[in-house]
Short mmCIF file of C-alpha atoms in Angstrom, two decimals:
data_model
loop_
_atom_site.label_atom_id
_atom_site.label_comp_id
_atom_site.label_asym_id
_atom_site.label_seq_id
_atom_site.Cartn_x
_atom_site.Cartn_y
_atom_site.Cartn_z
CA GLY A 1325 -23.49 1.07 -0.29
CA PRO A 1326 -23.38 4.11 -2.67
CA ASN A 1327 -20.50 4.31 -5.10
CA VAL A 1328 -19.24 0.82 -3.86
CA LEU A 1329 -18.43 -1.72 -6.66
CA GLY A 1330 -18.30 -4.62 -4.40
CA SER A 1331 -17.10 -6.12 -1.19
CA ALA A 1332 -15.80 -9.43 0.16
CA GLY A 1333 -14.12 -11.10 3.08
CA ALA A 1334 -13.37 -14.33 4.90
CA ILE A 1335 -16.49 -15.78 6.38
CA GLN A 1336 -14.53 -17.51 9.29
CA VAL A 1337 -11.01 -17.28 10.79
CA PHE A 1338 -8.86 -20.04 12.41
CA ARG A 1339 -5.77 -20.29 14.71
CA ASP A 1340 -3.45 -22.98 15.92
CA PHE A 1341 -4.48 -25.41 13.27
CA PRO A 1342 -2.10 -28.08 11.89
CA GLY A 1343 0.28 -26.27 9.62
CA ALA A 1344 -0.13 -22.90 11.04
CA GLU A 1345 3.25 -21.17 10.83
CA LEU A 1346 2.39 -18.45 13.53
CA PRO A 1347 0.90 -19.53 16.85
CA ARG A 1348 -2.12 -17.84 18.39
CA THR A 1349 -2.67 -15.99 15.26
CA TRP A 1350 -5.89 -15.78 13.16
CA TYR A 1351 -5.79 -16.89 9.48
CA PRO A 1352 -8.58 -16.52 6.98
CA VAL A 1353 -10.41 -19.88 6.53
CA ALA A 1354 -9.18 -20.39 2.90
CA LEU A 1355 -5.56 -19.90 3.93
CA ALA A 1356 -5.97 -21.87 6.96
CA SER A 1357 -7.37 -24.85 4.96
CA GLN A 1358 -4.48 -24.45 2.48
CA LEU A 1359 -1.86 -24.61 5.28
CA ALA A 1360 -3.59 -27.47 6.98
CA GLY A 1361 -3.79 -29.49 3.80
CA GLU A 1362 -7.60 -30.08 4.38
CA ASP A 1363 -10.96 -28.35 4.13
CA LEU A 1364 -11.36 -27.15 7.66
CA VAL A 1365 -15.07 -26.59 7.26
CA PRO A 1366 -16.39 -29.14 4.86
CA CYS A 1367 -19.98 -28.99 3.60
CA GLY A 1368 -22.12 -31.80 4.90
CA THR A 1369 -25.70 -32.87 4.88
CA PRO A 1370 -27.62 -30.74 5.60
CA VAL A 1371 -25.37 -28.12 4.15
CA ASN A 1372 -23.40 -26.18 6.77
CA VAL A 1373 -24.03 -22.58 5.82
CA LEU A 1374 -20.57 -21.55 7.06
CA CYS A 1375 -18.75 -24.05 5.01
CA PHE A 1376 -17.83 -21.57 2.38
CA ASP A 1377 -14.53 -19.59 2.46
CA ILE A 1378 -15.45 -16.12 1.16
CA GLN A 1379 -18.69 -14.04 1.22
CA ALA A 1380 -18.69 -11.60 -1.74
CA ARG A 1381 -21.22 -9.00 -2.89
CA PHE A 1382 -21.24 -7.05 -6.12
CA ALA A 1383 -23.26 -3.89 -7.10
CA THR A 1384 -25.89 -4.09 -9.71
CA THR A 1385 -26.10 -0.31 -10.40
CA PHE A 1386 -22.86 0.10 -12.37
CA ASN A 1387 -22.14 -0.40 -16.07
CA PHE A 1388 -19.90 -3.45 -15.71
CA TYR A 1389 -17.80 -4.66 -18.71
CA MET A 1390 -18.32 -8.52 -18.57
CA GLY A 1391 -15.36 -9.40 -20.99
CA LEU A 1392 -12.13 -11.03 -19.89
CA ASP A 1393 -9.84 -9.02 -22.40
CA ASN A 1394 -9.34 -5.78 -20.34
CA ASN A 1395 -11.10 -3.84 -23.13
CA GLU A 1396 -13.86 -1.92 -21.10
CA GLY A 1397 -15.25 1.15 -22.77
CA PRO A 1398 -15.70 4.76 -21.57
CA GLY A 1399 -17.83 4.83 -18.45
CA GLN A 1400 -17.54 1.09 -17.86
CA GLN A 1401 -15.99 -0.76 -14.78
CA ASP A 1402 -14.11 -3.94 -15.66
CA LEU A 1403 -15.98 -6.56 -13.60
CA LEU A 1404 -13.07 -8.93 -13.79
CA ALA A 1405 -10.71 -6.49 -12.11
CA VAL A 1406 -13.29 -5.95 -9.42
CA ILE A 1407 -13.85 -9.72 -8.85
CA LEU A 1408 -9.93 -10.29 -8.59
CA HIS A 1409 -9.72 -7.42 -6.07
CA GLU A 1410 -12.49 -8.77 -3.84
CA LEU A 1411 -11.29 -12.38 -4.02
CA GLY A 1412 -7.99 -10.98 -2.80
CA HIS A 1413 -9.50 -9.72 0.28
CA GLY A 1414 -11.23 -13.07 0.82
CA LEU A 1415 -7.99 -14.95 0.46
CA GLY A 1416 -6.21 -12.87 3.12
CA PHE A 1417 -5.41 -9.31 1.77
CA ALA A 1418 -7.13 -8.02 4.94
CA ASN A 1419 -6.74 -7.69 8.62
CA PHE A 1420 -9.15 -8.53 11.48
CA VAL A 1421 -8.67 -5.28 13.36
CA ASP A 1422 -11.20 -2.54 14.17
CA GLU A 1423 -9.09 0.46 13.17
CA THR A 1424 -11.53 2.82 14.86
CA THR A 1425 -10.47 1.40 18.23
CA GLY A 1426 -7.37 -0.47 17.46
CA THR A 1427 -8.77 -3.74 18.89
CA LEU A 1428 -7.90 -7.14 17.62
CA LEU A 1429 -10.57 -9.86 17.01
CA ALA A 1430 -11.14 -11.58 20.38
CA GLY A 1431 -7.74 -10.00 21.48
CA ILE A 1432 -5.81 -12.33 19.23
CA PRO A 1433 -3.42 -11.06 16.44
CA ASP A 1434 -3.72 -11.94 12.73
CA VAL A 1435 -1.25 -13.01 9.97
CA TYR A 1436 -1.87 -9.73 7.94
CA SER A 1437 -1.01 -7.54 10.81
CA GLN A 1438 2.19 -9.58 11.51
CA TYR A 1439 3.56 -7.73 8.38
CA THR A 1440 1.89 -4.39 8.97
CA LEU A 1441 4.70 -2.01 10.23
CA ASP A 1442 4.30 1.53 11.40
CA VAL A 1443 7.72 2.86 10.01
CA SER A 1444 7.59 5.93 12.23
CA ARG A 1445 7.42 3.75 15.45
CA ALA A 1446 9.33 0.72 13.95
CA LYS A 1447 6.80 -1.51 15.34
CA ILE A 1448 4.39 -4.07 13.79
CA TRP A 1449 0.76 -4.06 14.46
CA ASN A 1450 0.72 -7.28 16.38
CA GLN A 1451 3.20 -5.78 18.79
CA MET A 1452 1.22 -2.75 19.48
CA THR A 1453 -1.42 -1.95 22.20
CA ASP A 1454 -4.97 -1.07 21.10
CA ALA A 1455 -4.23 2.67 21.58
CA GLU A 1456 -1.11 2.39 19.47
CA ARG A 1457 -2.91 0.68 16.58
CA LYS A 1458 -5.71 3.28 16.81
CA VAL A 1459 -3.10 6.02 16.27
CA SER A 1460 -1.22 4.07 13.69
CA ALA A 1461 -4.31 3.46 11.46
CA VAL A 1462 -4.40 7.30 10.70
CA ASN A 1463 -0.65 7.77 10.53
CA ILE A 1464 -0.75 8.71 6.91
CA ARG A 1465 1.83 7.30 4.56
CA HIS A 1466 3.72 5.78 7.64
CA VAL A 1467 2.18 2.28 7.58
CA SER A 1468 3.84 -0.20 5.37
CA TRP A 1469 4.14 -3.97 4.53
CA ASN A 1470 7.37 -5.49 5.69
CA GLY A 1471 7.04 -9.09 4.43
CA ILE A 1472 10.22 -10.12 2.69
CA ASN A 1473 8.72 -11.30 -0.71
CA VAL A 1474 6.87 -7.96 -1.30
CA THR A 1475 9.89 -6.13 -0.32
CA LYS A 1476 12.20 -8.00 -2.69
CA ALA A 1477 9.71 -7.40 -5.63
CA VAL A 1478 9.07 -3.70 -4.92
CA PRO A 1479 11.95 -2.36 -7.10
CA GLN A 1480 10.96 -4.57 -10.00
CA VAL A 1481 7.27 -3.41 -9.78
CA LEU A 1482 7.01 0.12 -8.60
CA ALA A 1483 8.21 3.03 -10.75
CA PRO A 1484 10.24 6.07 -9.54
CA GLY A 1485 8.18 9.22 -8.97
CA GLU A 1486 5.59 10.08 -6.31
CA PRO A 1487 3.00 12.64 -7.25
CA SER A 1488 3.62 15.89 -5.37
CA VAL A 1489 2.86 19.52 -5.26
CA VAL A 1490 5.64 21.65 -3.74
CA VAL A 1491 4.76 25.26 -2.58
CA LEU A 1492 7.98 27.08 -3.60
CA SER A 1493 6.99 30.38 -2.23
CA SER A 1494 6.89 29.21 1.35
CA PRO A 1495 9.91 30.14 3.52
CA THR A 1496 10.84 26.46 3.32
CA PRO A 1497 9.46 24.58 0.15
CA LEU A 1498 6.45 22.70 1.41
CA ALA A 1499 5.47 19.30 -0.21
CA LEU A 1500 1.72 18.58 -0.41
CA ALA A 1501 0.19 15.10 -0.60
CA VAL A 1502 -1.86 14.82 -3.70
CA GLY A 1503 -4.19 12.49 -5.68
CA ASP A 1504 -3.36 12.44 -9.43
CA ALA A 1505 -5.98 12.35 -12.24
CA SER A 1506 -7.13 9.55 -14.57
CA PHE A 1507 -7.35 12.07 -17.41
CA GLY A 1508 -5.24 14.81 -18.91
CA THR A 1509 -1.39 14.93 -19.11
CA PRO A 1510 0.12 12.80 -16.25
CA LEU A 1511 2.54 14.51 -13.76
CA SER A 1512 6.09 14.25 -14.99
CA ALA A 1513 9.58 14.44 -13.58
CA ALA A 1514 10.17 17.69 -15.36
CA GLY A 1515 7.04 19.18 -13.73
CA ILE A 1516 5.07 22.39 -14.19
CA THR A 1517 5.86 25.54 -12.32
CA GLY A 1518 3.50 28.43 -12.06
CA ASP A 1519 1.75 30.99 -9.93
CA VAL A 1520 -1.61 29.87 -8.36
CA VAL A 1521 -4.82 31.65 -9.20
CA LEU A 1522 -8.33 31.12 -7.57
CA ALA A 1523 -10.60 30.44 -10.49
CA VAL A 1524 -13.87 32.23 -10.43
CA ASP A 1525 -16.98 31.48 -12.21
CA ALA A 1526 -20.73 32.32 -11.87
CA ALA A 1527 -22.86 30.96 -9.01
CA ASN A 1528 -25.82 29.26 -10.66
CA ALA A 1529 -27.75 25.98 -11.02
CA ALA A 1530 -24.69 24.25 -12.54
CA GLY A 1531 -22.59 25.05 -9.42
CA PRO A 1532 -23.65 27.25 -6.44
CA SER A 1533 -20.19 28.33 -5.51
CA THR A 1534 -18.08 31.00 -7.33
CA THR A 1535 -14.94 28.92 -7.07
CA ASP A 1536 -16.28 25.48 -8.09
CA ALA A 1537 -15.50 25.93 -11.85
CA CYS A 1538 -18.66 24.24 -13.05
CA THR A 1539 -19.35 26.96 -15.60
CA ALA A 1540 -17.06 29.10 -17.72
CA ILE A 1541 -14.17 30.85 -15.92
CA LEU A 1542 -14.52 34.57 -15.66
CA ASN A 1543 -10.86 35.51 -14.71
CA ASP A 1544 -7.85 35.14 -16.95
CA LEU A 1545 -5.88 31.98 -16.02
CA THR A 1546 -3.45 32.20 -18.95
CA GLY A 1547 -0.07 30.55 -17.96
CA ARG A 1548 -1.08 29.99 -14.32
CA ILE A 1549 -2.31 27.18 -12.15
CA ALA A 1550 -6.00 27.28 -11.21
CA LEU A 1551 -7.20 26.44 -7.71
CA VAL A 1552 -10.84 25.21 -7.74
CA ASP A 1553 -13.12 23.61 -5.22
CA ARG A 1554 -14.55 20.18 -5.33
CA GLY A 1555 -18.32 19.86 -5.56
CA THR A 1556 -21.54 19.69 -7.64
CA CYS A 1557 -20.07 19.03 -11.12
CA ALA A 1558 -17.60 16.31 -12.35
CA PHE A 1559 -13.93 16.74 -12.06
CA VAL A 1560 -13.43 16.76 -15.85
CA VAL A 1561 -16.02 19.69 -16.20
CA LYS A 1562 -13.93 21.76 -13.79
CA VAL A 1563 -10.57 21.07 -15.38
CA LYS A 1564 -11.88 21.63 -18.83
CA ASN A 1565 -13.20 25.04 -17.92
CA ALA A 1566 -9.91 25.99 -16.41
CA GLN A 1567 -8.09 24.73 -19.57
CA ASN A 1568 -10.35 26.93 -21.68
CA ALA A 1569 -9.43 30.00 -19.58
CA GLY A 1570 -5.77 29.27 -20.25
CA ALA A 1571 -4.65 27.38 -17.16
CA ILE A 1572 -1.53 25.17 -17.36
CA GLY A 1573 -2.55 22.94 -14.34
CA VAL A 1574 -5.34 22.67 -11.85
CA LEU A 1575 -5.40 21.98 -8.06
CA VAL A 1576 -8.90 20.72 -6.96
CA GLY A 1577 -9.32 21.46 -3.24
CA ASP A 1578 -11.23 18.83 -1.42
CA ASN A 1579 -14.58 19.86 0.26
CA VAL A 1580 -14.24 17.09 2.95
CA PHE A 1581 -11.63 16.27 5.41
CA SER A 1582 -9.95 13.18 3.94
CA LEU A 1583 -6.25 12.18 3.95
CA PRO A 1584 -4.47 11.36 1.80
CA PRO A 1585 -6.32 12.98 -0.97
CA ALA A 1586 -7.97 10.43 -3.31
CA GLY A 1587 -7.42 10.61 -7.13
CA LEU A 1588 -9.52 12.45 -9.69
CA GLY A 1589 -11.74 10.15 -11.68
CA GLY A 1590 -13.18 10.78 -15.10
CA ALA A 1591 -12.45 10.65 -18.86
CA ASP A 1592 -12.17 13.42 -21.37
CA PRO A 1593 -9.67 13.00 -24.13
CA THR A 1594 -9.81 16.86 -24.90
CA ILE A 1595 -8.19 17.62 -21.63
CA THR A 1596 -4.39 18.07 -22.23
CA ILE A 1597 -3.31 19.95 -18.91
CA THR A 1598 -2.47 18.32 -15.55
CA ALA A 1599 -4.71 18.09 -12.65
CA VAL A 1600 -4.47 16.82 -9.01
CA ARG A 1601 -6.53 16.91 -5.90
CA ILE A 1602 -5.23 18.45 -2.65
CA SER A 1603 -6.49 18.07 0.84
CA LYS A 1604 -9.11 20.49 2.46
CA PRO A 1605 -6.62 21.77 4.94
CA ASP A 1606 -3.97 22.44 2.25
CA ALA A 1607 -6.64 24.24 -0.04
CA THR A 1608 -7.77 26.35 2.88
CA ALA A 1609 -4.21 27.31 3.76
CA MET A 1610 -3.51 28.12 0.14
CA LYS A 1611 -6.44 30.50 -0.10
CA ALA A 1612 -5.27 32.32 2.91
CA SER A 1613 -1.80 32.60 1.31
CA LEU A 1614 -3.34 33.85 -1.92
CA ALA A 1615 -5.12 36.64 0.07
CA ALA A 1616 -1.86 37.72 1.44
CA GLY A 1617 0.29 37.48 -1.71
CA THR A 1618 1.63 35.28 -4.44
CA VAL A 1619 1.78 31.44 -4.22
CA ASN A 1620 4.12 29.61 -6.53
CA VAL A 1621 3.98 25.83 -6.86
CA ARG A 1622 5.52 23.03 -8.77
CA MET A 1623 3.31 20.20 -9.85
CA GLY A 1624 5.27 17.02 -10.63
CA LEU A 1625 6.87 13.77 -9.61
CA ASP A 1626 9.17 13.40 -6.68
CA MET A 1627 11.92 11.11 -8.30
CA SER A 1628 13.63 10.44 -5.08
CA VAL A 1629 11.15 7.65 -4.07
CA LEU A 1630 9.36 4.76 -5.79
CA ALA A 1631 5.69 5.53 -6.21
CA GLY A 1632 3.95 3.85 -3.33
CA THR A 1633 6.93 3.37 -0.97
CA ASP A 1634 7.50 5.10 2.39
CA ARG A 1635 10.34 7.57 2.92
CA VAL A 1636 11.83 5.74 6.00
CA ASP A 1637 12.43 2.09 4.83
CA GLY A 1638 11.37 2.17 1.16
CA LEU A 1639 8.65 -0.49 1.85
CA MET A 1640 5.27 -0.66 0.04
CA MET A 1641 2.81 1.58 1.86
CA LEU A 1642 -0.68 0.49 3.06
CA ALA A 1643 -3.69 2.72 2.91
CA ALA A 1644 -3.76 4.63 6.26
CA LEU A 1645 -6.76 6.94 5.95
CA ASP A 1646 -8.03 9.85 8.02
CA PRO A 1647 -10.80 9.46 8.82
CA VAL A 1648 -10.76 5.69 9.21
CA ALA A 1649 -12.74 3.82 6.40
CA LEU A 1650 -13.78 0.55 7.73
CA GLY A 1651 -13.10 -2.24 5.29
CA SER A 1652 -10.61 0.05 3.37
CA SER A 1653 -8.08 1.41 5.94
CA ILE A 1654 -4.91 -0.58 6.03
CA SER A 1655 -6.28 -3.42 4.03
CA HIS A 1656 -5.36 -1.80 0.81
CA VAL A 1657 -2.18 -0.62 -0.93
CA GLU A 1658 -1.66 3.17 -0.70
CA ALA A 1659 -3.43 4.82 -3.74
CA VAL A 1660 -0.20 6.71 -4.80
CA ALA A 1661 1.41 3.47 -5.96
CA PHE A 1662 2.33 3.22 -9.67
CA PRO A 1663 1.80 1.25 -11.67
CA ASN A 1664 -1.63 1.13 -10.09
CA GLN A 1665 -2.06 -1.97 -8.03
CA LEU A 1666 -4.91 -4.41 -8.04
CA MET A 1667 -5.39 -3.94 -4.22
CA GLU A 1668 -5.62 -0.14 -4.11
CA PRO A 1669 -8.88 1.23 -2.65
CA ALA A 1670 -10.20 2.11 -6.08
CA ILE A 1671 -10.36 0.05 -9.28
CA ASN A 1672 -8.27 1.90 -11.93
CA VAL A 1673 -8.80 1.71 -15.65
CA ASP A 1674 -5.31 0.41 -16.40
CA LEU A 1675 -5.65 -2.79 -14.37
CA THR A 1676 -5.39 -6.14 -16.20
CA SER A 1677 -5.94 -9.70 -15.18
CA ALA A 1678 -2.06 -10.01 -14.68
CA ILE A 1679 -1.66 -9.84 -10.93
CA ASP A 1680 1.99 -10.79 -10.54
CA THR A 1681 5.31 -9.00 -11.22
CA PRO A 1682 6.45 -7.15 -13.20
CA ARG A 1683 3.26 -5.01 -12.63
CA ASP A 1684 1.56 -6.08 -9.44
CA LEU A 1685 2.49 -7.13 -5.87
CA THR A 1686 -0.59 -9.03 -4.80
CA SER A 1687 0.77 -12.45 -5.24
CA LYS A 1688 3.89 -11.54 -3.40
CA LEU A 1689 1.84 -10.50 -0.46
CA MET A 1690 0.00 -13.87 -0.65
CA THR A 1691 3.46 -15.57 -0.59
CA ASP A 1692 4.34 -13.62 2.56
CA ILE A 1693 1.16 -14.73 4.47
CA GLY A 1694 1.73 -18.22 3.55
CA TRP A 1695 -0.27 -19.29 0.48
CA PHE A 1696 2.70 -20.93 -1.25
CA SER A 1697 4.35 -22.18 1.99
CA ASP A 1698 7.26 -24.73 2.06
CA ARG A 1699 5.79 -25.85 5.40
CA ASP A 1700 9.16 -25.61 7.01
CA GLY A 1701 7.63 -24.02 10.20
CA ILE A 1702 9.11 -20.67 9.40
CA PRO A 1703 6.64 -17.76 8.46
CA ASP A 1704 7.13 -17.12 4.76
CA GLY A 1705 7.15 -13.41 5.30
CA VAL A 1706 10.55 -13.73 6.79
CA ASP A 1707 11.87 -16.70 5.00
CA ALA A 1708 14.59 -15.70 2.50
CA CYS A 1709 14.97 -19.26 1.14
CA LEU A 1710 11.32 -20.25 0.42
CA GLY A 1711 11.16 -23.83 -0.65
CA SER A 1712 14.57 -24.75 0.60
CA ASP A 1713 16.04 -27.39 2.91
CA ILE A 1714 14.97 -26.43 6.44
CA ARG A 1715 18.58 -26.84 7.49
CA GLN A 1716 19.50 -23.96 5.10
CA THR A 1717 16.61 -21.64 5.84
CA VAL A 1718 17.62 -18.19 6.40
CA VAL A 1719 15.35 -16.11 8.85
CA ILE A 1720 16.06 -12.34 8.52
CA ASP A 1721 14.19 -10.52 11.15
CA SER A 1722 15.00 -7.43 13.15
CA CYS A 1723 18.42 -6.35 14.35
CA ASP A 1724 17.18 -7.24 17.96
CA SER A 1725 16.22 -10.82 17.21
CA GLY A 1726 19.03 -11.55 14.94
CA VAL A 1727 19.41 -14.32 12.35
CA ALA A 1728 19.11 -18.04 12.79
CA ASN A 1729 18.74 -21.52 11.31
CA VAL A 1730 21.57 -21.50 8.66
CA VAL A 1731 23.79 -24.52 9.34
CA THR A 1732 27.28 -24.76 7.84
CA PRO A 1733 29.00 -28.10 7.21
CA ASP A 1734 30.90 -27.69 10.46
CA GLY A 1735 27.72 -27.18 12.46
CA CYS A 1736 27.84 -23.52 13.04
CA THR A 1737 24.88 -21.38 12.72
CA LEU A 1738 25.03 -17.81 11.18
CA SER A 1739 24.08 -16.65 14.60
CA ASP A 1740 27.24 -18.39 15.93
CA LEU A 1741 29.46 -16.62 13.51
CA VAL A 1742 27.84 -13.30 14.19
CA LEU A 1743 28.60 -13.80 17.79
CA ARG A 1744 32.22 -14.58 17.03
CA CYS A 1745 32.47 -11.39 15.15
CA SER A 1746 31.15 -9.57 18.20
CA ALA A 1747 33.33 -11.27 20.68
CA GLY A 1748 36.61 -10.81 18.49
CA ALA A 1749 36.21 -7.24 17.56
CA THR A 1750 37.92 -4.43 19.43
CA ASN A 1751 35.75 -1.60 17.85
CA HIS A 1752 32.65 -1.23 15.68
CA GLY A 1753 34.62 -1.04 12.39
CA GLU A 1754 36.25 -4.46 12.97
CA TYR A 1755 32.84 -5.93 13.85
CA VAL A 1756 31.27 -4.57 10.60
CA SER A 1757 34.15 -5.85 8.51
CA CYS A 1758 33.94 -9.27 10.09
CA ILE A 1759 30.15 -9.37 9.40
CA ALA A 1760 30.68 -8.38 5.87
CA LYS A 1761 33.33 -11.10 5.27
CA THR A 1762 31.14 -13.72 7.02
CA THR A 1763 28.04 -12.87 4.95
CA ASN A 1764 30.01 -12.65 1.73
CA GLY A 1765 31.12 -16.31 2.43
CA PHE A 1766 27.53 -17.42 3.03
CA LYS A 1767 26.32 -15.68 -0.09
CA SER A 1768 29.22 -17.32 -2.21
CA ALA A 1769 28.09 -20.69 -0.76
CA GLY A 1770 24.55 -20.14 -1.84
CA TRP A 1771 23.07 -20.17 1.68
CA ILE A 1772 21.74 -16.58 1.56
CA ASN A 1773 20.88 -14.25 -1.46
CA GLY A 1774 22.06 -10.56 -1.96
CA TYR A 1775 18.92 -9.15 -0.18
CA GLY A 1776 19.88 -11.23 2.90
CA GLU A 1777 23.35 -10.22 2.86
CA GLY A 1778 22.51 -6.56 2.55
CA LYS A 1779 19.87 -6.88 5.29
CA ILE A 1780 22.41 -8.46 7.83
CA GLN A 1781 25.17 -6.02 6.90
CA SER A 1782 22.87 -3.05 7.38
CA CYS A 1783 21.91 -4.42 10.74
CA ALA A 1784 25.47 -4.64 11.82
CA ALA A 1785 26.22 -1.08 10.62
CA ARG A 1786 23.40 0.24 12.65
CA SER A 1787 24.18 -1.73 15.79
CA LYS A 1788 25.41 -0.04 19.02
#
């Protein structure tokens, strides 16, 4: 399709095969073969056309850089990064759900959706009805990945600071979702504060609108933040024209309904100001506010969150898009993540061939869905002791389903000890204290790690 670098996906799916850790659950064929320990669709004679694992396509209309040293030039796309991204989809970084309807493939859940959590509903996709999944697919920045291996790695990988624009002149400061730019001065913790002015230029062949900033700006923008419309000319042209007119920052209002706003692509080393994209509804509302008075905004980073994590559970967000983009929605990392992740919807110029911590979470997600399984029969996305003796495997699930399968030398399970705390406590405080003492002992014994200890104690603190 136009402006698409490539696409890929599993050519077949399997369920209930030998080695599957989740029953009645679809797995992509490559992962299913890995877990089964054999090629589930071997090529024969004549060749079975479905014996391959991944079907991939790559565009021929882009200026691809063919090297392997992450050294693409201006205007080039690094083919290595594109191939790694698409192979990621084929290996299992994708679900088998129709997000426009919420329906599962043949009515059966898949391993990716087992860890796809709607944090505003506290419900994973495999537990939802079709109608609930349909609504969740467009629940912007409220759909996250809750696999334990990704979650443990998030603080090591994602940096503090989510791009944001805050309208300070509103009765209550209003935070807008934004897409940041690949050029100019990046958003910072200090931020930029100023009054917004609608930039005005000539309507001509370069740009038919008087607010598209495709030609020289006619009004004075000195010391202020320019609002311009997307369309006709490149983002770098708009921002450079605003910079030449004295602007200290630029808000590019989208011309189509698309949430969350995508980033601003392009390159121009002479641009020194900061620019972001805001949604069409937010741009329309801002124009109305400008007609009625002054609009004052702050462009910067929200340092209260890690870039790419939700504000409910602090989990890595997935790309819930409105409208739904088949093949992109949910089966990508939310684009606001930083450092930029391999599995974001777009290929960013700072990507390299390093796809593991400390800069990328892709391999941790592959661990969650089972690529490096210890074959202990426990899904690796909840297994806190991956590779351990099955008798000392800790399953940290939701507060409702509890914790099981840790066996002490005297034959007690952790669940037994939790029940003892419950039975022996006269109030909630005593119960929480007992749980803390119990889990401290398990951590000291090496049966659970610090993450597991914190998760159990948190569940106890929130219990009724």
